[in-house]
Amino acid sequence: MSEDSRWMRIAIEEAKAGLAIGEQPFGTVITSKESIVCQTHSLKVSTCDPTAHAETLAIRAASHKLQQRTLPDCVVYTTCEPCPMCLGAMLNAGVKRLVMGARLSDLSASSIFSFGSYSAERFAAMVGWALQTDSGVLGEECIGLYRGTSASLTR
């Protein structure tokens, strides 16, 4: 199993843990130097907080744990392509690498997401950010997290 698959598997377990308690199935893991800094799942439902996405919570937790405002040596693993808000948090944290399971475009047929032609790469290009992206890591398993979910599942 590749390192990317190893960390994505943990992000998937985070997403499942969130789903088990009534949250939306999004999971994120942040690593540094081949070890986990933090792992989170979405808390939007229980906190009634539209900003409590797995990715923003992970950026916050990693910054606190490492006691630094920027995370240039960290890699973010997320079960679904981050929304613009989450990607903005990663930009502000100086993240240089993002690994995604599902793409928003993979989920567009379910009408859960409607971000038009948005992608992490387009966002990064628009702001001049040299973000390295990799996608499709355990992609089918990640896409499966979102199958059969209700139309109210919006990022």
Coordinates of N, CA and C in Angstrom, one line a residue:
M1 N 0.8 -1.2 0.0 CA 0.0 0.0 0.0 C 0.9 1.2 0.0
S2 N 0.6 2.2 -0.9 CA 1.4 3.4 -0.9 C 1.1 4.3 0.3
E3 N 2.0 5.2 0.6 CA 1.8 6.1 1.7 C 0.6 6.9 1.5
D4 N 0.3 7.4 0.3 CA -0.9 8.1 0.1 C -2.1 7.3 0.4
S5 N -2.2 6.1 0.0 CA -3.3 5.2 0.3 C -3.4 5.0 1.8
R6 N -2.3 4.8 2.4 CA -2.3 4.6 3.9 C -3.0 5.8 4.6
W7 N -2.6 7.0 4.3 CA -3.2 8.2 4.9 C -4.7 8.4 4.5
M8 N -5.0 8.1 3.2 CA -6.3 8.3 2.7 C -7.3 7.3 3.4
R9 N -6.8 6.1 3.7 CA -7.6 5.1 4.4 C -8.0 5.7 5.8
I10 N -7.1 6.4 6.4 CA -7.5 7.0 7.7 C -8.5 8.1 7.6
A11 N -8.3 8.9 6.5 CA -9.3 10.0 6.2 C -10.7 9.4 6.0
I12 N -10.7 8.2 5.3 CA -12.0 7.6 5.0 C -12.6 7.1 6.3
E13 N -11.8 6.6 7.2 CA -12.3 6.1 8.5 C -12.9 7.3 9.3
E14 N -12.2 8.5 9.2 CA -12.7 9.7 9.8 C -14.0 10.1 9.3
A15 N -14.2 10.0 7.9 CA -15.5 10.3 7.3 C -16.6 9.4 7.8
K16 N -16.2 8.1 7.9 CA -17.2 7.1 8.4 C -17.6 7.4 9.8
A17 N -16.6 7.8 10.6 CA -16.9 8.1 12.0 C -17.8 9.3 12.2
G18 N -17.6 10.3 11.3 CA -18.5 11.4 11.3 C -19.9 11.0 10.9
L19 N -20.0 10.2 9.9 CA -21.3 9.8 9.4 C -22.0 9.0 10.4
A20 N -21.3 8.2 11.2 CA -21.9 7.3 12.3 C -22.6 8.2 13.4
I21 N -22.1 9.4 13.5 CA -22.7 10.3 14.6 C -23.6 11.4 14.0
G22 N -24.0 11.2 12.7 CA -24.9 12.1 12.1 C -24.3 13.3 11.4
E23 N -23.0 13.3 11.2 CA -22.3 14.3 10.4 C -22.2 14.0 9.0
Q24 N -21.8 14.9 8.2 CA -21.6 14.7 6.7 C -20.3 13.8 6.6
P25 N -20.2 13.0 5.6 CA -19.0 12.0 5.5 C -17.8 12.6 4.8
F26 N -17.2 13.6 5.5 CA -15.9 14.2 5.0 C -14.8 13.9 6.0
G27 N -13.7 13.5 5.6 CA -12.6 13.2 6.5 C -11.3 13.8 6.0
T28 N -10.4 14.2 6.9 CA -9.1 14.8 6.5 C -8.1 14.3 7.4
V29 N -6.9 14.1 6.9 CA -5.7 13.8 7.7 C -4.6 14.7 7.2
I30 N -3.8 15.3 8.2 CA -2.7 16.1 7.8 C -1.4 15.4 8.4
T31 N -0.4 15.2 7.5 CA 0.8 14.5 7.9 C 2.0 15.5 7.7
S32 N 3.0 15.2 8.4 CA 4.3 15.9 8.3 C 5.4 14.9 8.6
K33 N 6.4 14.8 7.8 CA 7.5 13.9 7.9 C 7.0 12.5 8.2
E34 N 6.1 12.1 7.4 CA 5.6 10.7 7.4 C 4.9 10.3 8.6
S35 N 4.3 11.2 9.4 CA 3.5 10.9 10.6 C 2.3 11.8 10.6
I36 N 1.3 11.3 11.3 CA 0.0 12.1 11.4 C 0.2 13.2 12.4
V37 N -0.2 14.4 11.9 CA -0.3 15.6 12.8 C -1.7 15.6 13.4
C38 N -2.7 15.4 12.6 CA -4.1 15.4 13.1 C -5.0 14.7 12.1
Q39 N -6.1 14.3 12.5 CA -7.2 13.7 11.7 C -8.5 14.2 12.2
T40 N -9.4 14.6 11.3 CA -10.7 15.2 11.6 C -11.8 14.7 10.7
H41 N -13.0 15.0 11.1 CA -14.2 14.8 10.3 C -15.0 16.1 10.4
S42 N -15.9 16.2 9.5 CA -16.8 17.4 9.5 C -17.6 17.4 10.8
L43 N -17.9 18.7 11.3 CA -18.7 18.9 12.5 C -19.8 19.9 12.2
K44 N -20.1 20.1 10.9 CA -21.1 21.2 10.5 C -22.4 20.9 11.2
V45 N -22.9 19.7 11.2 CA -24.2 19.4 11.7 C -24.3 19.6 13.2
S46 N -23.5 19.0 14.0 CA -23.6 19.0 15.4 C -23.3 20.4 16.0
T47 N -22.4 21.2 15.3 CA -22.1 22.5 15.8 C -22.9 23.6 15.2
C48 N -23.7 23.3 14.2 CA -24.5 24.3 13.5 C -23.6 25.4 13.0
D49 N -22.4 24.9 12.5 CA -21.3 25.9 12.0 C -21.0 25.5 10.6
P50 N -21.4 26.4 9.7 CA -21.1 26.2 8.2 C -19.6 26.2 7.9
T51 N -18.8 26.6 8.8 CA -17.3 26.6 8.5 C -16.6 25.4 9.1
A52 N -17.3 24.5 9.8 CA -16.7 23.4 10.5 C -16.5 22.2 9.6
H53 N -15.9 22.4 8.4 CA -15.5 21.4 7.5 C -14.3 20.6 8.0
A54 N -14.2 19.4 7.6 CA -13.1 18.6 8.0 C -11.7 19.2 7.8
E55 N -11.6 19.9 6.6 CA -10.4 20.5 6.2 C -10.0 21.7 7.0
T56 N -11.0 22.6 7.3 CA -10.7 23.8 8.1 C -10.4 23.4 9.5
L57 N -11.1 22.4 10.0 CA -10.8 21.9 11.4 C -9.4 21.3 11.5
A58 N -9.0 20.6 10.4 CA -7.7 20.0 10.4 C -6.6 21.0 10.3
I59 N -6.8 22.0 9.5 CA -5.8 23.1 9.4 C -5.6 23.8 10.8
R60 N -6.7 24.1 11.4 CA -6.7 24.7 12.8 C -6.0 23.8 13.8
A61 N -6.3 22.5 13.8 CA -5.7 21.6 14.7 C -4.2 21.4 14.5
A62 N -3.8 21.3 13.2 CA -2.4 21.1 12.9 C -1.6 22.3 13.3
S63 N -2.2 23.5 13.0 CA -1.5 24.7 13.4 C -1.3 24.8 14.9
H64 N -2.3 24.5 15.6 CA -2.2 24.5 17.1 C -1.2 23.5 17.6
K65 N -1.3 22.3 17.1 CA -0.5 21.2 17.6 C 1.0 21.5 17.3
L66 N 1.3 22.0 16.1 CA 2.7 22.3 15.7 C 3.1 23.7 16.2
Q67 N 2.2 24.5 16.7 CA 2.5 25.8 17.2 C 3.1 26.7 16.1
Q68 N 2.5 26.6 14.9 CA 2.9 27.5 13.8 C 1.8 27.9 12.9
R69 N 1.8 29.0 12.4 CA 0.7 29.6 11.6 C 0.7 29.0 10.2
T70 N 1.9 28.6 9.7 CA 2.0 28.0 8.4 C 2.4 26.6 8.4
L71 N 2.0 25.8 7.4 CA 2.2 24.4 7.4 C 2.9 23.9 6.1
P72 N 4.0 24.5 5.7 CA 4.6 24.2 4.4 C 5.2 22.8 4.3
D73 N 5.4 22.1 5.4 CA 6.0 20.8 5.4 C 4.9 19.7 5.6
C74 N 3.6 20.2 5.6 CA 2.5 19.2 5.8 C 1.8 18.9 4.5
V75 N 1.2 17.7 4.4 CA 0.4 17.2 3.3 C -1.0 17.0 3.8
V76 N -1.9 17.5 3.1 CA -3.3 17.4 3.4 C -4.0 16.2 2.6
Y77 N -4.6 15.3 3.2 CA -5.3 14.2 2.6 C -6.8 14.4 2.9
T78 N -7.6 14.4 1.9 CA -9.0 14.6 2.1 C -9.9 13.7 1.2
T79 N -11.0 13.2 1.7 CA -11.8 12.3 1.0 C -12.5 12.9 -0.2
C80 N -12.7 14.2 -0.2 CA -13.3 14.9 -1.3 C -12.6 16.2 -1.6
E81 N -12.6 16.6 -2.8 CA -11.9 17.8 -3.2 C -12.5 19.0 -2.4
P82 N -11.6 19.8 -1.8 CA -12.0 20.8 -0.9 C -12.8 22.0 -1.6
C83 N -13.7 22.5 -0.9 CA -14.5 23.7 -1.4 C -13.6 24.9 -1.4
P84 N -14.0 26.0 -2.0 CA -13.2 27.2 -2.0 C -12.8 27.7 -0.6
M85 N -13.7 27.6 0.4 CA -13.3 28.1 1.7 C -12.2 27.2 2.3
C86 N -12.3 25.9 2.2 CA -11.3 25.0 2.7 C -9.9 25.2 2.0
L87 N -10.0 25.4 0.7 CA -8.8 25.6 -0.1 C -8.1 26.9 0.3
G88 N -9.0 27.9 0.6 CA -8.4 29.2 1.0 C -7.7 29.1 2.4
A89 N -8.2 28.2 3.3 CA -7.5 28.0 4.5 C -6.2 27.3 4.3
M90 N -6.1 26.4 3.3 CA -4.9 25.7 3.0 C -3.9 26.7 2.4
L91 N -4.4 27.5 1.5 CA -3.5 28.6 0.9 C -2.9 29.5 2.0
N92 N -3.8 29.9 2.9 CA -3.3 30.8 4.0 C -2.3 30.1 4.9
A93 N -2.4 28.7 5.0 CA -1.5 28.0 5.9 C -0.2 27.6 5.1
G94 N -0.2 27.9 3.8 CA 1.1 27.6 3.1 C 1.2 26.1 2.7
V95 N 0.1 25.4 2.7 CA 0.2 24.0 2.3 C 0.7 23.9 0.9
K96 N 1.6 22.9 0.6 CA 2.2 22.8 -0.7 C 1.7 21.5 -1.5
R97 N 1.1 20.6 -0.7 CA 0.6 19.4 -1.4 C -0.8 18.9 -0.8
L98 N -1.7 18.6 -1.7 CA -3.0 18.2 -1.4 C -3.3 16.9 -2.1
V99 N -3.8 15.9 -1.4 CA -4.1 14.6 -1.9 C -5.6 14.4 -1.7
M100 N -6.3 14.1 -2.8 CA -7.8 14.0 -2.8 C -8.2 12.6 -3.2
G101 N -9.3 12.1 -2.6 CA -10.0 10.9 -3.0 C -10.9 11.2 -4.2
A102 N -12.1 11.7 -3.8 CA -13.1 12.0 -4.8 C -12.9 13.4 -5.3
R103 N -13.3 13.7 -6.5 CA -13.3 15.0 -7.1 C -14.8 15.5 -7.0
L104 N -15.0 16.8 -6.9 CA -16.3 17.3 -6.9 C -17.0 16.9 -8.2
S105 N -16.3 16.9 -9.3 CA -16.8 16.5 -10.6 C -17.3 15.1 -10.6
D106 N -16.7 14.2 -9.8 CA -17.1 12.8 -9.7 C -18.5 12.7 -9.0
L107 N -18.8 13.8 -8.2 CA -20.1 13.7 -7.5 C -21.2 14.6 -8.1
S108 N -20.9 15.3 -9.2 CA -21.8 16.2 -9.8 C -23.1 15.5 -10.3
A109 N -23.0 14.3 -10.7 CA -24.2 13.6 -11.2 C -25.2 13.4 -10.0
S110 N -24.7 13.4 -8.8 CA -25.7 13.2 -7.7 C -26.4 14.5 -7.3
S111 N -26.1 15.6 -8.0 CA -26.6 16.9 -7.7 C -26.4 17.4 -6.3
I112 N -25.4 16.8 -5.6 CA -25.1 17.2 -4.2 C -24.3 18.5 -4.3
F113 N -23.4 18.6 -5.2 CA -22.6 19.8 -5.3 C -22.8 20.5 -6.6
S114 N -22.7 21.8 -6.6 CA -22.8 22.6 -7.8 C -21.8 23.7 -7.8
F115 N -20.6 23.4 -8.0 CA -19.5 24.3 -8.1 C -19.1 24.7 -9.5
G116 N -19.9 24.3 -10.5 CA -19.6 24.6 -11.9 C -18.3 24.0 -12.3
S117 N -17.4 24.8 -12.9 CA -16.2 24.3 -13.4 C -15.0 24.4 -12.4
Y118 N -15.4 24.7 -11.1 CA -14.4 24.8 -10.1 C -13.5 23.6 -9.9
S119 N -12.3 23.8 -9.7 CA -11.4 22.7 -9.2 C -10.3 23.3 -8.4
A120 N -9.6 22.4 -7.6 CA -8.5 22.9 -6.8 C -7.4 23.5 -7.6
E121 N -7.2 22.9 -8.8 CA -6.1 23.4 -9.6 C -6.5 24.8 -10.2
R122 N -7.7 25.0 -10.6 CA -8.2 26.3 -11.1 C -8.1 27.4 -10.0
F123 N -8.5 27.0 -8.8 CA -8.4 27.9 -7.7 C -6.9 28.3 -7.5
A124 N -6.0 27.3 -7.4 CA -4.6 27.6 -7.2 C -4.0 28.4 -8.3
A125 N -4.4 28.2 -9.5 CA -3.9 29.0 -10.7 C -4.4 30.4 -10.6
M126 N -5.6 30.6 -10.2 CA -6.2 31.9 -10.1 C -5.5 32.8 -9.1
V127 N -5.0 32.2 -8.0 CA -4.3 33.0 -7.0 C -2.8 32.9 -7.0
G128 N -2.3 32.2 -8.0 CA -0.8 32.1 -8.2 C -0.1 31.2 -7.2
W129 N -0.8 30.1 -6.8 CA -0.4 29.2 -5.7 C 0.2 27.9 -6.4
A130 N 1.4 27.6 -6.1 CA 2.1 26.4 -6.6 C 1.7 25.2 -5.8
L131 N 0.5 24.8 -5.8 CA 0.0 23.7 -5.1 C 0.1 22.4 -5.9
Q132 N 0.7 21.4 -5.3 CA 0.8 20.1 -6.0 C -0.4 19.3 -5.6
T133 N -1.2 18.8 -6.6 CA -2.4 18.0 -6.3 C -2.3 16.6 -6.8
D134 N -2.8 15.7 -6.1 CA -3.0 14.3 -6.6 C -4.4 13.9 -6.2
S135 N -5.0 13.3 -7.2 CA -6.4 12.9 -6.9 C -6.7 11.4 -7.3
G136 N -7.8 10.9 -6.9 CA -8.2 9.5 -7.2 C -7.6 8.5 -6.3
V137 N -6.9 8.9 -5.2 CA -6.4 8.0 -4.2 C -7.5 7.3 -3.5
L138 N -7.7 6.0 -3.6 CA -8.8 5.3 -3.1 C -10.1 6.0 -3.6
G139 N -10.1 6.5 -4.8 CA -11.2 7.3 -5.3 C -12.5 6.6 -5.3
E140 N -12.6 5.4 -5.7 CA -14.0 4.7 -5.7 C -14.5 4.5 -4.3
E141 N -13.6 4.2 -3.4 CA -14.1 4.1 -2.0 C -14.5 5.5 -1.4
C142 N -13.8 6.5 -1.8 CA -14.2 7.9 -1.4 C -15.5 8.3 -2.0
I143 N -15.7 8.0 -3.3 CA -16.9 8.3 -4.0 C -18.1 7.6 -3.3
G144 N -17.8 6.4 -2.9 CA -18.9 5.6 -2.2 C -19.4 6.2 -1.0
L145 N -18.6 7.0 -0.3 CA -19.0 7.7 0.9 C -20.2 8.6 0.6
Y146 N -20.3 9.1 -0.6 CA -21.3 10.1 -0.9 C -22.5 9.6 -1.7
R147 N -22.4 8.3 -2.1 CA -23.6 7.7 -2.8 C -24.7 7.5 -1.8
G148 N -25.9 7.8 -2.3 CA -27.1 7.6 -1.5 C -27.3 8.7 -0.4
T149 N -26.5 9.7 -0.5 CA -26.6 10.8 0.5 C -27.7 11.8 0.0
S150 N -28.3 12.5 0.9 CA -29.4 13.4 0.6 C -28.9 14.6 -0.1
A151 N -29.8 15.3 -0.8 CA -29.5 16.5 -1.5 C -29.1 17.7 -0.6
S152 N -29.4 17.5 0.7 CA -29.0 18.5 1.7 C -27.5 18.5 2.1
L153 N -26.8 17.5 1.5 CA -25.3 17.3 1.8 C -24.6 18.3 0.9
T154 N -24.4 19.5 1.4 CA -23.6 20.5 0.6 C -22.4 20.9 1.4
R155 N -21.3 21.2 0.7 CA -20.1 21.6 1.3 C -20.3 22.9 2.0

